[in-house]
Structures are given as C-alpha cells and as structure tokens.
XYZ file of C-alpha atoms in Angstrom:
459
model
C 11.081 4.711 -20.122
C 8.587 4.987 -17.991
C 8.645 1.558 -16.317
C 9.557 -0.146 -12.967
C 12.109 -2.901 -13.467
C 12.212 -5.865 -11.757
C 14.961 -7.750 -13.774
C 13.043 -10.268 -16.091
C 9.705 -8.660 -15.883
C 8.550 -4.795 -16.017
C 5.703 -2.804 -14.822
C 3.639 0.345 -15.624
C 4.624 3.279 -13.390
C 1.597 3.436 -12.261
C 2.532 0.439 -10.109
C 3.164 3.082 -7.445
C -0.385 3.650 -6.781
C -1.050 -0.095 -6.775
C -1.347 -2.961 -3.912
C 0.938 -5.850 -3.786
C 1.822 -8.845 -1.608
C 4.984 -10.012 -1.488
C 5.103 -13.763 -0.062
C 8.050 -15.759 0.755
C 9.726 -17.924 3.580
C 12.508 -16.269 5.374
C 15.603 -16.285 2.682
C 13.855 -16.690 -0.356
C 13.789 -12.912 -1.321
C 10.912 -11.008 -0.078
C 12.785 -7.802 1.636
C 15.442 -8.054 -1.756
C 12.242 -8.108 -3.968
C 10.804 -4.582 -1.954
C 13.861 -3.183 -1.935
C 14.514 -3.296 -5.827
C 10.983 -2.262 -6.080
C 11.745 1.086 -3.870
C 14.978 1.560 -5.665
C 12.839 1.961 -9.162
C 10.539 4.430 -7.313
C 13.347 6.262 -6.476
C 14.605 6.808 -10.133
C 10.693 7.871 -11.619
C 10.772 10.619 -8.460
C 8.392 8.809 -6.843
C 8.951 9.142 -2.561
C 7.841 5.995 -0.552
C 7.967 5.073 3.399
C 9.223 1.631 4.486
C 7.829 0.192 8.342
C 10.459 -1.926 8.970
C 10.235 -3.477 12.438
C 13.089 -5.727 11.284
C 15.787 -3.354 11.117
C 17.263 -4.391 7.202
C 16.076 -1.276 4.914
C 18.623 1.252 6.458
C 20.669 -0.992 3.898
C 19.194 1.672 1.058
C 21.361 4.533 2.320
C 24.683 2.344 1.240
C 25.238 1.542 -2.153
C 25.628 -2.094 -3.200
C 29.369 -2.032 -2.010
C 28.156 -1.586 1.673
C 30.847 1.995 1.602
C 29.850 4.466 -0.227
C 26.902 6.436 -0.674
C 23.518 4.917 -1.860
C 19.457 6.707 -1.338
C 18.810 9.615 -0.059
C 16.319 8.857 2.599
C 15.913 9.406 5.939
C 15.972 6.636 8.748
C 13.703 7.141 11.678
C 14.852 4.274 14.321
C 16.518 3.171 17.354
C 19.891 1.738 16.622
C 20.879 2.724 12.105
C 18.893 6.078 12.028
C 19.146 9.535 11.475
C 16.188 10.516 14.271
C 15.772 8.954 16.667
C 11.824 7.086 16.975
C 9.452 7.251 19.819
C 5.621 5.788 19.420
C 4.435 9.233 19.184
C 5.875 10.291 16.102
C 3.134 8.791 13.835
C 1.212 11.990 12.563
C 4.473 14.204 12.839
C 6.654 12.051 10.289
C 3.387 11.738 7.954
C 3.144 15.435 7.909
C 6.946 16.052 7.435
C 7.143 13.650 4.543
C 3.800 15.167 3.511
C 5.676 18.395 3.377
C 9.003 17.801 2.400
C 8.216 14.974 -0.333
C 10.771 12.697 1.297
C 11.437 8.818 1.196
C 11.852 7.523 4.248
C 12.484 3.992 6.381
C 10.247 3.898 9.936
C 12.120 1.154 12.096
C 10.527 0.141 14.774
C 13.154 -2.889 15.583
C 13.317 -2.712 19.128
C 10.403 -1.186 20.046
C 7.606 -3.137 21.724
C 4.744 -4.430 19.633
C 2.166 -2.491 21.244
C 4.222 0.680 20.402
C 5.023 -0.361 17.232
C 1.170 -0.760 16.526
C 0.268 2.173 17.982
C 2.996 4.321 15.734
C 1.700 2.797 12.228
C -1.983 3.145 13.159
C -0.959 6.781 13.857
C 1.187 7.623 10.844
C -1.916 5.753 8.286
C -4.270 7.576 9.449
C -2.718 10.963 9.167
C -1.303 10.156 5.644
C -4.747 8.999 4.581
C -6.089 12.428 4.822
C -3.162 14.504 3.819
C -1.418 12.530 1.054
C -1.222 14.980 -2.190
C 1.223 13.249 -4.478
C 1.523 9.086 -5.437
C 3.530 7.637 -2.906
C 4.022 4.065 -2.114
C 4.233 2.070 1.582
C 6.572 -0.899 2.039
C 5.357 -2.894 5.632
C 7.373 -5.730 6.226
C 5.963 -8.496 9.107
C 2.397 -7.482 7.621
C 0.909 -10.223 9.438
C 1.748 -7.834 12.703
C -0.964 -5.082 11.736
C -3.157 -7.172 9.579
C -3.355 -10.374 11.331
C -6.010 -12.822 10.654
C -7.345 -12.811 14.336
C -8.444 -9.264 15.227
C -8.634 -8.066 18.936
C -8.568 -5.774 21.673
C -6.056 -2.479 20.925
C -5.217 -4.206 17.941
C -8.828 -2.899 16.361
C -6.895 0.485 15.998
C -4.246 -0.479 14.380
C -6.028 -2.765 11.866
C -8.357 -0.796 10.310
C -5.913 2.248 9.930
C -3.822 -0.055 7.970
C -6.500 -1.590 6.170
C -7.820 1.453 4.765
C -4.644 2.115 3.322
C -4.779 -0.959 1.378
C -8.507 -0.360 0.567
C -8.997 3.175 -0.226
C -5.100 4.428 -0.308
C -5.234 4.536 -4.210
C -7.725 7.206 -4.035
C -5.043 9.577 -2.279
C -2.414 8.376 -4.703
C -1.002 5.900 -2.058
C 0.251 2.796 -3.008
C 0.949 -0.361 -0.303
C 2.676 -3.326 -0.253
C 2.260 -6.266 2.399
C 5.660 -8.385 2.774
C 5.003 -11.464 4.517
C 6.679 -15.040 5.614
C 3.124 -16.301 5.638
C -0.260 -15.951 3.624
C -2.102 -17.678 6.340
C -1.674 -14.982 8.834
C -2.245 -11.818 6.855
C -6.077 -10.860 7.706
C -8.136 -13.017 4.552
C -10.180 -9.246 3.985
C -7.273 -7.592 3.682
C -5.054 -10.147 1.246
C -8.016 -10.467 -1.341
C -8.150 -6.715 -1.847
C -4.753 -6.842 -2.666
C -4.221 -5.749 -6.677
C -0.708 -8.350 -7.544
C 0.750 -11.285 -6.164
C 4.703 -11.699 -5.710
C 5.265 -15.199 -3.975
C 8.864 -16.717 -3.935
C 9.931 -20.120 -2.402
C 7.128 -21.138 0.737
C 6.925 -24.513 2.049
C 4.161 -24.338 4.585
C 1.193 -26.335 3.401
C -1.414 -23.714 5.582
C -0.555 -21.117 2.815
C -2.544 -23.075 0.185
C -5.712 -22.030 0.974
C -5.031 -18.330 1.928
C -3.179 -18.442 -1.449
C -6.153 -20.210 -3.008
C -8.610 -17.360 -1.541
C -7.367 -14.433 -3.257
C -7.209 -16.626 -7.197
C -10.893 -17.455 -6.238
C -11.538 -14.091 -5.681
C -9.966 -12.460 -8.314
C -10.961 -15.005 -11.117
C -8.074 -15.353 -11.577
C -6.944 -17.804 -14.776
C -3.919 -20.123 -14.185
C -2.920 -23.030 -13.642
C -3.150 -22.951 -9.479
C -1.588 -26.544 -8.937
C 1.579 -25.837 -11.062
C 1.700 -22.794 -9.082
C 1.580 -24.119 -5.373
C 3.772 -27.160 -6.464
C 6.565 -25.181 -7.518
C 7.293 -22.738 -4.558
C 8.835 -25.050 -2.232
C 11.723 -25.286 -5.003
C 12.423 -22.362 -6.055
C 15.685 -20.984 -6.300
C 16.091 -17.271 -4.065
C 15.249 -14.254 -6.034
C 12.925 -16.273 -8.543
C 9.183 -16.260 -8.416
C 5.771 -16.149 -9.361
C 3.961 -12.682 -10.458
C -0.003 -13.106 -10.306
C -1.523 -9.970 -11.440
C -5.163 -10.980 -13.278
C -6.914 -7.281 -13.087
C -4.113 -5.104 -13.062
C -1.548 -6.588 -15.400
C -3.299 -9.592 -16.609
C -0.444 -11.578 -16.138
C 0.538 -15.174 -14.716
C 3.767 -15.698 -15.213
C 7.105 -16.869 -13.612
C 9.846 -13.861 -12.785
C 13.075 -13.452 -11.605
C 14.554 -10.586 -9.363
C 17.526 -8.205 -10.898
C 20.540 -7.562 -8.393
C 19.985 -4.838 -5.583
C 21.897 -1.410 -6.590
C 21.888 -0.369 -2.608
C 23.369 -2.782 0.215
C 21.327 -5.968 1.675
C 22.290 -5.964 4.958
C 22.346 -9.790 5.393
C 22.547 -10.652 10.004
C 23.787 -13.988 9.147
C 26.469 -12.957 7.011
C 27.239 -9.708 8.272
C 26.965 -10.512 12.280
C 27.468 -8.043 14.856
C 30.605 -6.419 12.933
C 29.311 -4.674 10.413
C 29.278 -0.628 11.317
C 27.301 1.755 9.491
C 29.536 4.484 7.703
C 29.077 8.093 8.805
C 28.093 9.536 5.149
C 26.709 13.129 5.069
C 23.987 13.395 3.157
C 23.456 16.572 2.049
C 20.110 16.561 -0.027
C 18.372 15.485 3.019
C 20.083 17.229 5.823
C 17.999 20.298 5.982
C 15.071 17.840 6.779
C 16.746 15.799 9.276
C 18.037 19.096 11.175
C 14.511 21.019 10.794
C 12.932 17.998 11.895
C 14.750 17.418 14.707
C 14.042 21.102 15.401
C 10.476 20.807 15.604
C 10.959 18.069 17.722
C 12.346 20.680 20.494
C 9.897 22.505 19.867
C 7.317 20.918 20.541
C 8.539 18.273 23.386
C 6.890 15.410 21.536
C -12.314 -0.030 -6.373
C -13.554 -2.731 -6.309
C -15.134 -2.498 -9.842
C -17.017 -4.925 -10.771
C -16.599 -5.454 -15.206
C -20.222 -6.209 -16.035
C -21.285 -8.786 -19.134
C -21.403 -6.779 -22.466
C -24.206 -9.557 -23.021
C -26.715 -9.592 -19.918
C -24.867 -7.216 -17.462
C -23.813 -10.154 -14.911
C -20.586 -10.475 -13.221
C -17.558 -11.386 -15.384
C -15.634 -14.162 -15.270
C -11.672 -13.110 -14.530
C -10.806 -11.276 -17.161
C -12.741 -12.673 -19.937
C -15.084 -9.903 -20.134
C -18.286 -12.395 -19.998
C -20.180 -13.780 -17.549
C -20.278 -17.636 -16.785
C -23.247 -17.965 -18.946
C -22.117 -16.397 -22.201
C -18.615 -17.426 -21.404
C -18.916 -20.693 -23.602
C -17.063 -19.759 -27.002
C -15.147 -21.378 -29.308
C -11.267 -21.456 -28.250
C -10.049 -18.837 -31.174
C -13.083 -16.489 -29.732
C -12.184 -16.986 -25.959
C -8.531 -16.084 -27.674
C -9.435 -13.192 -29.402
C -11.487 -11.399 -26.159
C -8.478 -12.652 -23.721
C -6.051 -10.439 -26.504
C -8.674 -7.772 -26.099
C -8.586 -7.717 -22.510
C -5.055 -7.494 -22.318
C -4.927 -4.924 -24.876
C -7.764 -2.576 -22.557
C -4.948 -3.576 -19.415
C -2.719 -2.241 -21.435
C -4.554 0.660 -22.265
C -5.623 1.190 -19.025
C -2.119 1.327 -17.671
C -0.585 3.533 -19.760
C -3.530 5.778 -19.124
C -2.481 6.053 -15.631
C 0.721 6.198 -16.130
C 0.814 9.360 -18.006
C -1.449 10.865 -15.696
C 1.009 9.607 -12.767
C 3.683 11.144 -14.542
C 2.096 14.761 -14.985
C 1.520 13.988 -11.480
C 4.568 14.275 -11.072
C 5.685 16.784 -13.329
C 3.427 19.090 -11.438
C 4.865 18.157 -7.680
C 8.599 19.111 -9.384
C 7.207 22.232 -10.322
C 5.726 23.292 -6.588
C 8.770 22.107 -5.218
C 10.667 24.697 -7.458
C 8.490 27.471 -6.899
C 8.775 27.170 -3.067
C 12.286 26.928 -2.713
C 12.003 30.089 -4.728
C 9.610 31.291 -2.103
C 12.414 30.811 0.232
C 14.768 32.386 -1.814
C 13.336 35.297 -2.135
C 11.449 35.632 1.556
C 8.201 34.721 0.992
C 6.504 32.706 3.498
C 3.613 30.586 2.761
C 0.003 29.855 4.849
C -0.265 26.800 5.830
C -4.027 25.851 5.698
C -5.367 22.889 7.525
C -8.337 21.824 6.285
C -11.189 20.402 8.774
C -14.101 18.355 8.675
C -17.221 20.299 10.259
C -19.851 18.358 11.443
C -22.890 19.808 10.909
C -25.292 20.123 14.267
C -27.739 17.768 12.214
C -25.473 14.866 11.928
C -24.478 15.384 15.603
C -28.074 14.557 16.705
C -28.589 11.740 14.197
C -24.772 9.995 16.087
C -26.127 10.987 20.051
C -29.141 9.228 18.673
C -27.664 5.801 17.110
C -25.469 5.398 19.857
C -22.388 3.433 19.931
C -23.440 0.839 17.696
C -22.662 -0.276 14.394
C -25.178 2.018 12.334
C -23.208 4.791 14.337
C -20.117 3.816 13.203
C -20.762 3.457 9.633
C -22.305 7.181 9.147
C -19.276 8.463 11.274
C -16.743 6.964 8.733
C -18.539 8.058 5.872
C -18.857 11.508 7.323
C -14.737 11.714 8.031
C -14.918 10.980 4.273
C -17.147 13.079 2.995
C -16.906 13.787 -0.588
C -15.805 9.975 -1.403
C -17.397 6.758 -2.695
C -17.050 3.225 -1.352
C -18.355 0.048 -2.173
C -20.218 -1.831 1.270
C -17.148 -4.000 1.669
C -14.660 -1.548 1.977
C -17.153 0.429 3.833
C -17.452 -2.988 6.034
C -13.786 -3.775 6.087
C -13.211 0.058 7.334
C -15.683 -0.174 10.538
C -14.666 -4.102 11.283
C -17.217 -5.671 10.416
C -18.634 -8.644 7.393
C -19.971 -7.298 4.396
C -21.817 -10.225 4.173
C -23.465 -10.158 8.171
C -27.513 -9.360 8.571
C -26.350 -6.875 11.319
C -24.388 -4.903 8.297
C -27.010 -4.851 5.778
C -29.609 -3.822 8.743
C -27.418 -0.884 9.619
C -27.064 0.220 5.854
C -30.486 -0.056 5.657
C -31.476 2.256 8.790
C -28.874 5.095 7.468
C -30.721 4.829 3.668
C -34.057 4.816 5.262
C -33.229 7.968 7.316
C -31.588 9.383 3.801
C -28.533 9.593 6.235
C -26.556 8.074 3.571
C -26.915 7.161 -0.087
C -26.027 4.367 -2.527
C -25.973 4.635 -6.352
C -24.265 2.430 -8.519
C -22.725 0.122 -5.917
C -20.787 3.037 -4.121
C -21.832 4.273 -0.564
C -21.502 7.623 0.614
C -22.400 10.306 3.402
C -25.693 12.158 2.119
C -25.291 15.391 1.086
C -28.310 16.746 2.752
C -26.127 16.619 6.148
C-alpha cells in the first residue's frame, strides 16, 4: 500500500513532498521519529538527504542489530562516513544526488558552525533549482539555520533554507525541521510548516511558539489538553497536528526502528562501525570521490462558498456563516475530511507515476551505458534580459531591488507576498514591503493576479 507507516498512525505518500516539524526534548524521540520516517521513504523509492550536525543518522547503514547490513545510503562526514566533508561540497553533493537519485546523510558533527552554515545554504540553493524527482530533507538542530534571531552571515544561510520549506514542494522537495525547542526555530518559518510531530517538552517558552502555528493554521483542538500533556509523555509517543494536510488531531505512537539508533549514552566511545561493502552504492561513492580529484574542490487560502471570506480551519466557512447547528458543522467537518482525503490520494498517485517514470530513466540510462551511449548534459541558465539589467542598476541595492531579482531567478513561478517576503528577509506585513511591491507593479516590473506574485513577462 501506498502509505508511510509510523506505527499507530499512517500517512499518504505524498507525505514526501510535505513540511513537518518534529518537536521534542532531548530523549523523547525526535531523531527515532525521522529516522522511521526515512526508513518508509526508503521502501516507496523515494531518496531523501539527512543534515545531521549531530553525528546519529550514520545509524541507517546498520540494521537494527547494530552488525549487519541496513540502507543503502551514502555518508558524507568527518568521523562514520564514506567521503569525507569539507564546507565546499554544498552544490557538488546536490548535483550528485541530483544525478544519481541517491539517499544520503550530510554530517557536519565536527565542523564549525559557520562552515556548517555555509555548506547547507550551499547545497539548498543548488537543489532548489535542480531537483527533478520528490525527495525529502531531514535537518536536525533546525533552530541552527532557522533561528528566531536573524543576523550577519547567517542572512545566507536562512533564507536558502527557508525557501526550501516555503517553495520546496513546488520542485517536489519535501523538509522536515527536528528541533529540542519551538521557541528558537524562526516564528516565519515554523507557521509555514504543513504537520506537527511534538513528543514529551517541558519548557514553558514553547507554549506560545506552539500556540503561533494552531493560530495560524485554524487549527481545531483542544490546545490546553495538548500543551498539558507533553511534559508526561512516555518516549516514542506523541501528538500529530496536521489541520490542512491531514485534518487530523490526534495522539500517536512511534513503531520500532528497522536500522540501528546509535544511542552516545548507551553505546559510549566503544562502539565501532562495521566495515560492510555496499555494493549498490559503491559506484557512486568511488565516481564521486573521482570527481573530487578532479576537480581539487501555497499558501492557499479556502475562500467562503457563502461570501468568499477567509475560512475558518477547516470548516470551509468563514467566521460569519460559520454559526450552524452541531449535526451541520458535523456534516461539512466529514466533508472536509473526505476532500483531504481526496486531495491526498490525488497526489499520491501522481507521486507515484512520479516515480514510476524516474525508475524508468534510470533503466534506460544504465542501458545507455551498456551499450556506449553517452548522454549531453544540458545546464539550463537564467538570461537576464538587458532591460531588467537597467531597471536593477537603477533600484539599487535596496529592497525593491531585491524583490524583482528573486522573482527574476524564478521566473516562470508564482508566490504569494509572504513567501515572496520571507524569501528576501523581510515582513510581509512592513509599509517598506508593500511600498516596494507597489513601485515594481507600477513600473509593470512585476505582476500580481489572484494573490500570487511573479516576474512580468514583458522583461
């Protein structure tokens, strides 16, 4: 079946192209949760990339038994890997994974921060523009690229991450943020988020960042159950909050890890990694390595059947005409879920031809290599027309500047103004925003229809 199981609770396949947040204190199950989550991606033949700047996902490669053979991935790092990392290797493993269709862990444990931040901002921008198949992102210590206090070199890094959350989906990419805290994962960023996985959390500064993102998703529950419970819950079990995507609320509890957790507490310094060739990815690692030498280095917004207003969660009415009788708000709740359902199978079908169709390129050019046929590697590029040159000598550096040169990277693609905001660092909500959007429209530099912002095609 075509569904990712998480032990007492499943979900679509199309979960891959989704965003989550997983939530927990240390302990409780957040890194167990991911993994288990990668492990069903694995089995629907769908690749995903871990950043792990804790060192614990090389665990994948073992199977449960910590001996024998588990994933086959491929661990870039500095002390378990199969390459070795440097902070220049951003665009060159997005490309290679891009290529090859691998999974793969990124672990940056022992690396400093600033290179470590400088390698992820790297790697999401280049898989932002060449991501072809659905693919999902695991990055653990979110609150690291995300934070809630943006500055200095960290600008970089944040908005290259943040677009992955934002506008990933619309290159198939999927992301999920695993944090300790809620509080220090960047407010923008947590409320775009799709699905909330939160496990056992004690610190009372999480309430509100936690409150946030139900405000801003509507979402129907009951909040003060919710909060009351996590400091209590046992490891592995949790809450699931998915109001848009899955329309659920509901408690859950983890299944057991198939691959080894590799557990620094328990294991100490003694554990050694067994030497286990792996052949199905060998011809990567040694090609890779090769180049190496070489070369020396939506937010839709449901609209009131009624007046056209805002809905409220998922009730499919706005807060005017959202005064029925209980057995009527009953009824359009079981219609909701039924379109959720809908929706998601939907998806998922065309996530598995998806699919289908990547097995079927990857047959026909290992054929090509059977038989000697080499293929043309095309890179496609982004020309800037001489009239949009003039228009960005003569905004300057400012903030109308950078909005029309985002838009123009992206040429071809829609965004609403906070994404649009969110990608350039800046509030959707600020004068200085809304002035800027205005200047571009005025200048029909830019165009918006419908609630969705793009590059005008005039340039």
């Amino acid at each position: 079946m075509n569904e990712i199981n998480l032990g007492s609770f499943k979900m679509p396949i199309n979960s891959a192209t989704k965003t989550f947040a997983i939530l927990a204190k240390r302990g409780a199950g957040k890194t167990y949760t991911g993994a288990v989550m990668a492990e069903e991606f694995y089995k629907k033949g769908i690749p995903f990339i871990v950043f792990d700047p804790i060192d614990v996902w090389w665990g994948l490669k073992l199977n449960k038994d910590g001996k024998s053979k588990g994933l086959p991935i491929v661990i870039f790092g500095l002390e378990h890997s199969d390459i070795k990392l440097d902070r220049d290797m951003g665009r060159k493993i997005a490309q290679a994974i891009v290529k090859h269709n691998i999974s793969c862990v990124i672990s940056t444990f022992g690396m400093p921060k600033v290179a470590q931040r400088h390698l992820i901002a790297e790697f999401a921008e280049e898989i932002l523009n060449l991501n072809n198949t659905p693919r999902h992102i695991f990055i653990e210590e979110a609150h690291e690229f995300v934070p809630q206090r943006v500055f200095g070199a960290l600008g970089k890094t944040f908005i290259a991450v943040s677009n992955l959350v934002v506008m990933g989906r619309n290159r198939g990419l999927g992301v999920t943020l695993i944090n300790q805290r809620a509080s220090t994962v960047n407010k923008d960023v947590l409320t775009q988020l799709d699905t909330l996985l939160t496990f056992r959390n004690v610190a009372p500064q999480d309430r509100k960042a936690l409150k946030d993102w139900v405000e801003y998703h509507s979402a129907e529950g009951d909040f003060e159950k919710f909060m009351k419970s996590l400091p209590f819950l046992p490891t592995g079990e949790g809450w699931i909050w998915s109001p848009e995507f899955l329309g659920v609320f509901e408690k859950i509890k983890i299944r057991e890890r198939e691959t080894f957790h590799p557990d620094r507490e328990k294991l100490g310094e003694k554990f050694e990694m067994p030497q286990l060739e792996q052949t199905d990815i060998q011809e990567f690692i040694t090609e890779f390595k090769e180049e190496i030498k070489i070369k020396d280095k939506s937010e839709i917004i449901d609209k009131c059947p009624i007046c056209g207003k805002e809905t409220v969660g998922i009730s499919g009415f706005c807060r005017k005409h959202f005064t029925k009788s209980n057995n009527e708000i009953k009824d359009t709740l079981e219609q909701q879920k039924e379109l959720i359902t809908i929706k998601n199978e939907f998806e998922s079908k065309l996530l598995q031809k998806d699919l289908e169709i990547r097995k079927r390129d990857d047959i026909l050019y290992q054929i090509r290599r059977l038989i000697g046929v080499s293929e043309n590697n095309q890179t496609v590029q982004n020309i800037t027309s001489s009239n949009l040159q003039i228009w960005m000598e003569k905004l300057g550096n400012g903030g109308a500047s950078r909005i029309l040169k985002f838009l123009a990277e992206k040429s071809g693609l829609k965004f609403t103004r906070s994404q649009v905001a969110l990608a350039v660092g800046m509030s959707a909500k600020g004068g200085s925003f809304n002035t800027y959007i205005s200047t571009l429209k005025r200048n029909s530099l830019i165009k918006e229809e419908g609630g969705f912002v793009s590059i005008s095609p005039d340039l």
